[in-house]
Amino acid sequence: MTRIPKNHPRYKSLMTREKISLAMKKGLVHETGLIAHGRGEAFDYLIGEKTQPFAEMAEKIAAALLLYAKNPVISLNGNVVALSAKECISLSNAVPAKLEVNLFHRTNERVKKIIDNLKSIGAKEVYGFNANAYIPGLNHDRGLCEKDSIYSADTVLVPLEDGDRCQALRNMGKIVITIDLNPLSRTSKTANVTIVDNVIRAIPTIEKWIKVLKRNDKSELNSLIDTWDNEKMLKEVLCFISRRLQDL
Ligand code: ATP
């Protein structure tokens, strides 16, 4: 990795870029993942590069939904693994939820590399290689998934998802939670719960709420979930961004 001086004002952001770039060189991230990362960075600037109250609330609701679910699954792609692999494993243990690798630009080689990488840092079971089911409506390899994991899940956490797949998962009747810094993306508009936050901050915050809400029974979780209005929250994000820009 290129040495970035610790006192550089953009140290954190530059180190994150280094992580993504290294993961691409290792074959974990597809080259277009770098572009997706850049779009994310731009929106992170706009929200102030920190977890804002609208994201904290979405992270709390996400935790409630994951705890409420009978069969929750966390879907992983190259960028998510490059930035938050350990945190995703830790979250999957805390819920507990299954982990499945699901790629837009799918090759068996990249799926295997990502799974091996996750196992080398402590993941016990990772689905995705033996794809034996298809998400209806997606005529592309990104529709491939495993019957015992995403296909049969009732709730899926899909960070950095694409809009079509998000819609196809919803069409299957699943509860879809996404993490997407862009409040205008199709995914953000389609998911049941959109966390407008960086995946690096979002995953540990969801886990923090898992630990708090684990003591709640199902009816308490349900009452909390019922308070959520995703459309209203997305409008709030846009108002927040425009107020921030006016104040600058
Ligand atoms: P859609 O199909 O939903 O409209 P898209 O085509 O705009 O999505 P993709 O390239 O499929 O976008 O997905 C990348 C998304 O992930 C972008 O919206 C980007 O803002 C977001 N993103 C990138 N990096 C991060 C990150 N670190 N944390 C959270 N979101 C991120």
Short mmCIF file of C-alpha atoms and ligand atoms in Angstrom, two decimals:
data_model
loop_
_atom_site.label_atom_id
_atom_site.label_comp_id
_atom_site.label_asym_id
_atom_site.label_seq_id
_atom_site.Cartn_x
_atom_site.Cartn_y
_atom_site.Cartn_z
CA MET A 1 0.00 0.00 0.00
CA THR A 2 1.20 3.56 -0.72
CA ARG A 3 2.36 5.27 2.49
CA ILE A 4 -0.01 8.10 3.35
CA PRO A 5 1.30 10.55 5.99
CA LYS A 6 -0.92 10.37 9.11
CA ASN A 7 -1.14 14.14 9.33
CA HIS A 8 -2.62 14.45 5.82
CA PRO A 9 -5.99 16.22 6.22
CA ARG A 10 -7.69 13.54 4.08
CA TYR A 11 -5.81 10.63 5.70
CA LYS A 12 -8.88 8.46 6.41
CA SER A 13 -10.35 8.95 2.98
CA LEU A 14 -7.03 8.30 1.21
CA MET A 15 -6.44 5.15 3.23
CA THR A 16 -9.89 3.94 2.26
CA ARG A 17 -9.03 4.52 -1.41
CA GLU A 18 -5.82 2.55 -0.88
CA LYS A 19 -7.83 -0.35 0.57
CA ILE A 20 -10.17 -0.42 -2.42
CA SER A 21 -7.31 -0.14 -4.87
CA LEU A 22 -5.36 -2.95 -3.16
CA ALA A 23 -8.47 -5.15 -3.14
CA MET A 24 -8.82 -4.54 -6.86
CA LYS A 25 -5.22 -5.59 -7.46
CA LYS A 26 -5.91 -8.77 -5.47
CA GLY A 27 -8.91 -9.50 -7.69
CA LEU A 28 -11.54 -8.98 -4.97
CA VAL A 29 -12.98 -5.75 -6.38
CA HIS A 30 -14.08 -5.29 -9.99
CA GLU A 31 -12.60 -2.22 -11.70
CA THR A 32 -16.03 -0.60 -11.87
CA GLY A 33 -16.10 -0.87 -8.08
CA LEU A 34 -13.61 2.01 -8.03
CA ILE A 35 -16.12 4.19 -9.86
CA ALA A 36 -18.92 3.19 -7.48
CA HIS A 37 -16.60 4.10 -4.61
CA GLY A 38 -16.00 7.54 -6.11
CA ARG A 39 -19.72 8.21 -6.32
CA GLY A 40 -20.05 7.16 -2.71
CA GLU A 41 -17.22 9.50 -1.66
CA ALA A 42 -18.96 12.46 -3.29
CA PHE A 43 -22.18 11.82 -1.35
CA ASP A 44 -20.22 11.23 1.85
CA TYR A 45 -18.80 14.76 1.45
CA LEU A 46 -22.33 16.10 1.17
CA ILE A 47 -23.48 14.50 4.42
CA GLY A 48 -20.36 15.65 6.28
CA GLU A 49 -18.54 12.28 6.36
CA LYS A 50 -20.22 11.25 9.59
CA THR A 51 -23.24 9.29 10.72
CA GLN A 52 -26.08 11.78 10.75
CA PRO A 53 -29.20 11.27 12.92
CA PHE A 54 -31.26 10.00 9.93
CA ALA A 55 -28.65 7.26 9.38
CA GLU A 56 -28.38 6.37 13.06
CA MET A 57 -32.17 5.86 13.15
CA ALA A 58 -32.08 3.72 9.98
CA GLU A 59 -29.28 1.65 11.53
CA LYS A 60 -31.42 1.10 14.63
CA ILE A 61 -34.39 -0.01 12.49
CA ALA A 62 -32.08 -2.27 10.46
CA ALA A 63 -30.94 -3.94 13.68
CA ALA A 64 -34.56 -4.42 14.76
CA LEU A 65 -35.43 -5.98 11.38
CA LEU A 66 -32.45 -8.32 11.45
CA LEU A 67 -33.37 -9.47 14.97
CA TYR A 68 -37.03 -9.84 14.00
CA ALA A 69 -36.26 -11.93 10.91
CA LYS A 70 -36.49 -15.72 10.83
CA ASN A 71 -33.81 -16.09 8.18
CA PRO A 72 -31.69 -12.95 7.79
CA VAL A 73 -28.83 -12.80 5.27
CA ILE A 74 -26.07 -10.25 4.70
CA SER A 75 -25.14 -9.97 1.03
CA LEU A 76 -21.53 -9.10 0.28
CA ASN A 77 -19.80 -7.75 -2.79
CA GLY A 78 -16.17 -6.82 -3.52
CA ASN A 79 -16.34 -3.23 -2.25
CA VAL A 80 -18.09 -4.23 0.97
CA VAL A 81 -15.50 -6.91 1.66
CA ALA A 82 -12.63 -4.54 0.82
CA LEU A 83 -13.92 -1.96 3.33
CA SER A 84 -15.80 -3.85 6.03
CA ALA A 85 -15.06 -7.59 5.91
CA LYS A 86 -14.31 -8.08 9.63
CA GLU A 87 -17.21 -5.88 10.66
CA CYS A 88 -19.64 -7.86 8.47
CA ILE A 89 -18.44 -11.14 9.97
CA SER A 90 -18.85 -9.70 13.45
CA LEU A 91 -22.36 -8.43 12.63
CA SER A 92 -23.34 -11.81 11.18
CA ASN A 93 -22.28 -13.50 14.43
CA ALA A 94 -24.09 -10.95 16.57
CA VAL A 95 -27.48 -11.27 14.83
CA PRO A 96 -26.90 -14.22 13.87
CA ALA A 97 -27.27 -13.94 10.06
CA LYS A 98 -25.88 -15.85 7.11
CA LEU A 99 -23.28 -14.33 4.79
CA GLU A 100 -23.57 -14.68 1.03
CA VAL A 101 -21.29 -13.33 -1.68
CA ASN A 102 -23.30 -11.89 -4.53
CA LEU A 103 -21.61 -10.05 -7.37
CA PHE A 104 -22.86 -7.86 -10.18
CA HIS A 105 -19.88 -8.83 -12.38
CA ARG A 106 -19.88 -12.43 -11.27
CA THR A 107 -17.07 -14.86 -11.99
CA ASN A 108 -16.60 -18.05 -9.98
CA GLU A 109 -12.97 -17.07 -9.52
CA ARG A 110 -13.83 -13.76 -7.84
CA VAL A 111 -16.57 -15.33 -5.70
CA LYS A 112 -14.06 -17.94 -4.51
CA LYS A 113 -11.37 -15.34 -3.81
CA ILE A 114 -13.79 -13.28 -1.71
CA ILE A 115 -15.01 -16.35 0.20
CA ASP A 116 -11.41 -17.50 0.86
CA ASN A 117 -10.56 -14.00 2.04
CA LEU A 118 -13.53 -13.95 4.44
CA LYS A 119 -12.65 -17.39 5.78
CA SER A 120 -9.03 -16.38 6.32
CA ILE A 121 -10.22 -13.68 8.73
CA GLY A 122 -12.68 -15.78 10.68
CA ALA A 123 -15.89 -16.36 8.71
CA LYS A 124 -17.12 -19.92 9.30
CA GLU A 125 -19.65 -20.36 6.53
CA VAL A 126 -20.05 -18.14 3.48
CA TYR A 127 -22.67 -18.88 0.83
CA GLY A 128 -22.52 -17.83 -2.80
CA PHE A 129 -20.21 -20.23 -4.60
CA ASN A 130 -22.70 -23.04 -5.12
CA ALA A 131 -25.31 -20.81 -6.70
CA ASN A 132 -28.28 -23.09 -7.35
CA ALA A 133 -31.18 -20.65 -7.55
CA TYR A 134 -32.17 -17.57 -9.51
CA ILE A 135 -33.77 -14.36 -8.34
CA PRO A 136 -36.77 -14.13 -10.70
CA GLY A 137 -36.69 -11.27 -13.20
CA LEU A 138 -32.93 -10.83 -13.48
CA ASN A 139 -31.66 -12.23 -16.77
CA HIS A 140 -28.02 -11.85 -15.82
CA ASP A 141 -25.55 -13.68 -13.54
CA ARG A 142 -26.28 -11.17 -10.78
CA GLY A 143 -29.53 -13.11 -10.32
CA LEU A 144 -27.65 -16.21 -9.17
CA CYS A 145 -27.85 -17.04 -5.48
CA GLU A 146 -28.05 -19.97 -3.07
CA LYS A 147 -31.34 -21.65 -2.22
CA ASP A 148 -30.46 -22.01 1.48
CA SER A 149 -29.34 -18.42 1.81
CA ILE A 150 -30.52 -15.32 -0.12
CA TYR A 151 -33.18 -17.23 -2.07
CA SER A 152 -35.00 -18.35 1.08
CA ALA A 153 -34.17 -15.33 3.26
CA ASP A 154 -37.01 -13.23 4.62
CA THR A 155 -34.75 -10.21 5.28
CA VAL A 156 -31.60 -9.24 3.41
CA LEU A 157 -29.05 -6.57 4.17
CA VAL A 158 -27.62 -5.61 0.78
CA PRO A 159 -25.02 -2.85 1.08
CA LEU A 160 -24.07 -1.04 -2.18
CA GLU A 161 -26.72 -2.84 -4.19
CA ASP A 162 -27.92 -2.10 -7.70
CA GLY A 163 -31.49 -0.94 -8.21
CA ASP A 164 -32.73 -3.84 -10.33
CA ARG A 165 -31.61 -6.49 -7.90
CA CYS A 166 -33.05 -4.55 -5.00
CA GLN A 167 -36.41 -4.40 -6.81
CA ALA A 168 -36.23 -8.10 -7.74
CA LEU A 169 -35.59 -9.03 -4.10
CA ARG A 170 -38.55 -6.92 -3.03
CA ASN A 171 -40.70 -8.58 -5.70
CA MET A 172 -39.87 -11.88 -3.99
CA GLY A 173 -41.51 -10.48 -0.86
CA LYS A 174 -38.30 -9.95 1.08
CA ILE A 175 -37.56 -7.10 3.43
CA VAL A 176 -34.59 -5.27 1.90
CA ILE A 177 -32.24 -3.11 3.95
CA THR A 178 -29.59 -1.25 1.99
CA ILE A 179 -26.61 0.94 2.78
CA ASP A 180 -26.16 3.57 0.08
CA LEU A 181 -24.63 7.03 0.38
CA ASN A 182 -26.66 8.19 -2.61
CA PRO A 183 -30.20 9.02 -1.44
CA LEU A 184 -31.25 9.42 -5.09
CA SER A 185 -30.25 5.96 -6.33
CA ARG A 186 -32.86 3.49 -7.46
CA THR A 187 -31.73 1.18 -4.67
CA SER A 188 -32.28 3.87 -2.04
CA LYS A 189 -35.78 4.49 -3.34
CA THR A 190 -36.66 0.80 -3.63
CA ALA A 191 -35.42 -0.63 -0.33
CA ASN A 192 -37.64 -0.92 2.75
CA VAL A 193 -34.90 0.69 4.81
CA THR A 194 -32.13 2.83 3.32
CA ILE A 195 -29.14 3.67 5.43
CA VAL A 196 -27.57 6.80 3.95
CA ASP A 197 -24.17 6.34 5.52
CA ASN A 198 -20.76 4.96 4.64
CA VAL A 199 -20.69 1.17 4.93
CA ILE A 200 -17.55 1.60 7.07
CA ARG A 201 -19.58 3.45 9.73
CA ALA A 202 -22.92 1.75 9.14
CA ILE A 203 -22.05 -1.90 9.83
CA PRO A 204 -20.54 -1.30 13.32
CA THR A 205 -23.46 1.00 14.20
CA ILE A 206 -25.99 -1.68 13.23
CA GLU A 207 -24.06 -4.10 15.46
CA LYS A 208 -24.13 -1.57 18.31
CA TRP A 209 -27.95 -1.50 18.02
CA ILE A 210 -28.15 -5.30 17.78
CA LYS A 211 -26.53 -5.47 21.22
CA VAL A 212 -28.98 -2.91 22.63
CA LEU A 213 -32.14 -4.36 21.04
CA LYS A 214 -31.35 -8.02 21.67
CA ARG A 215 -33.09 -7.68 25.04
CA ASN A 216 -36.37 -6.63 23.34
CA ASP A 217 -39.10 -9.12 22.54
CA LYS A 218 -40.66 -9.46 19.09
CA SER A 219 -43.62 -7.16 19.83
CA GLU A 220 -41.29 -4.38 21.01
CA LEU A 221 -39.18 -4.82 17.86
CA ASN A 222 -42.32 -4.74 15.76
CA SER A 223 -43.52 -1.47 17.34
CA LEU A 224 -40.16 0.10 16.59
CA ILE A 225 -40.16 -1.16 12.97
CA ASP A 226 -43.69 0.22 12.49
CA THR A 227 -42.46 3.76 13.09
CA TRP A 228 -40.27 3.68 9.95
CA ASP A 229 -41.15 5.73 6.87
CA ASN A 230 -38.37 5.34 4.29
CA GLU A 231 -39.69 7.91 1.83
CA LYS A 232 -39.95 10.53 4.56
CA MET A 233 -36.39 9.81 5.70
CA LEU A 234 -35.02 10.16 2.13
CA LYS A 235 -36.71 13.57 1.85
CA GLU A 236 -35.12 14.51 5.16
CA VAL A 237 -31.67 13.56 3.79
CA LEU A 238 -32.15 15.82 0.75
CA CYS A 239 -33.32 18.71 2.98
CA PHE A 240 -30.30 18.12 5.23
CA ILE A 241 -27.91 18.24 2.24
CA SER A 242 -29.47 21.40 0.81
CA ARG A 243 -29.42 23.16 4.20
CA ARG A 244 -25.77 22.18 4.62
CA LEU A 245 -24.86 23.52 1.18
CA GLN A 246 -26.65 26.80 1.89
CA ASP A 247 -24.81 27.16 5.19
CA LEU A 248 -21.36 26.57 3.69
P1 ATP B 1 -28.84 2.19 -8.57
O1 ATP B 1 -28.95 1.05 -9.55
O2 ATP B 1 -29.38 1.87 -7.23
O3 ATP B 1 -29.38 3.51 -9.09
P2 ATP B 1 -26.14 2.98 -9.10
O4 ATP B 1 -26.11 2.35 -10.43
O5 ATP B 1 -26.21 4.45 -8.97
O6 ATP B 1 -27.30 2.37 -8.23
P3 ATP B 1 -24.06 1.26 -8.22
O7 ATP B 1 -22.83 1.52 -8.96
O8 ATP B 1 -24.86 0.04 -8.52
O9 ATP B 1 -24.91 2.59 -8.23
O10 ATP B 1 -23.80 1.13 -6.65
C1 ATP B 1 -22.95 1.91 -5.97
C2 ATP B 1 -23.72 2.69 -4.93
O11 ATP B 1 -23.06 2.53 -3.72
C3 ATP B 1 -23.69 4.18 -5.28
O12 ATP B 1 -24.97 4.73 -5.13
C4 ATP B 1 -22.74 4.79 -4.25
O13 ATP B 1 -23.20 6.04 -3.80
C5 ATP B 1 -22.80 3.78 -3.11
N1 ATP B 1 -21.54 3.64 -2.36
C6 ATP B 1 -20.28 3.55 -2.84
N2 ATP B 1 -19.39 3.42 -1.86
C7 ATP B 1 -20.09 3.40 -0.71
C8 ATP B 1 -19.74 3.26 0.66
N3 ATP B 1 -18.48 3.13 1.04
N4 ATP B 1 -20.73 3.26 1.57
C9 ATP B 1 -22.02 3.40 1.19
N5 ATP B 1 -22.43 3.55 -0.09
C10 ATP B 1 -21.48 3.54 -1.02
#
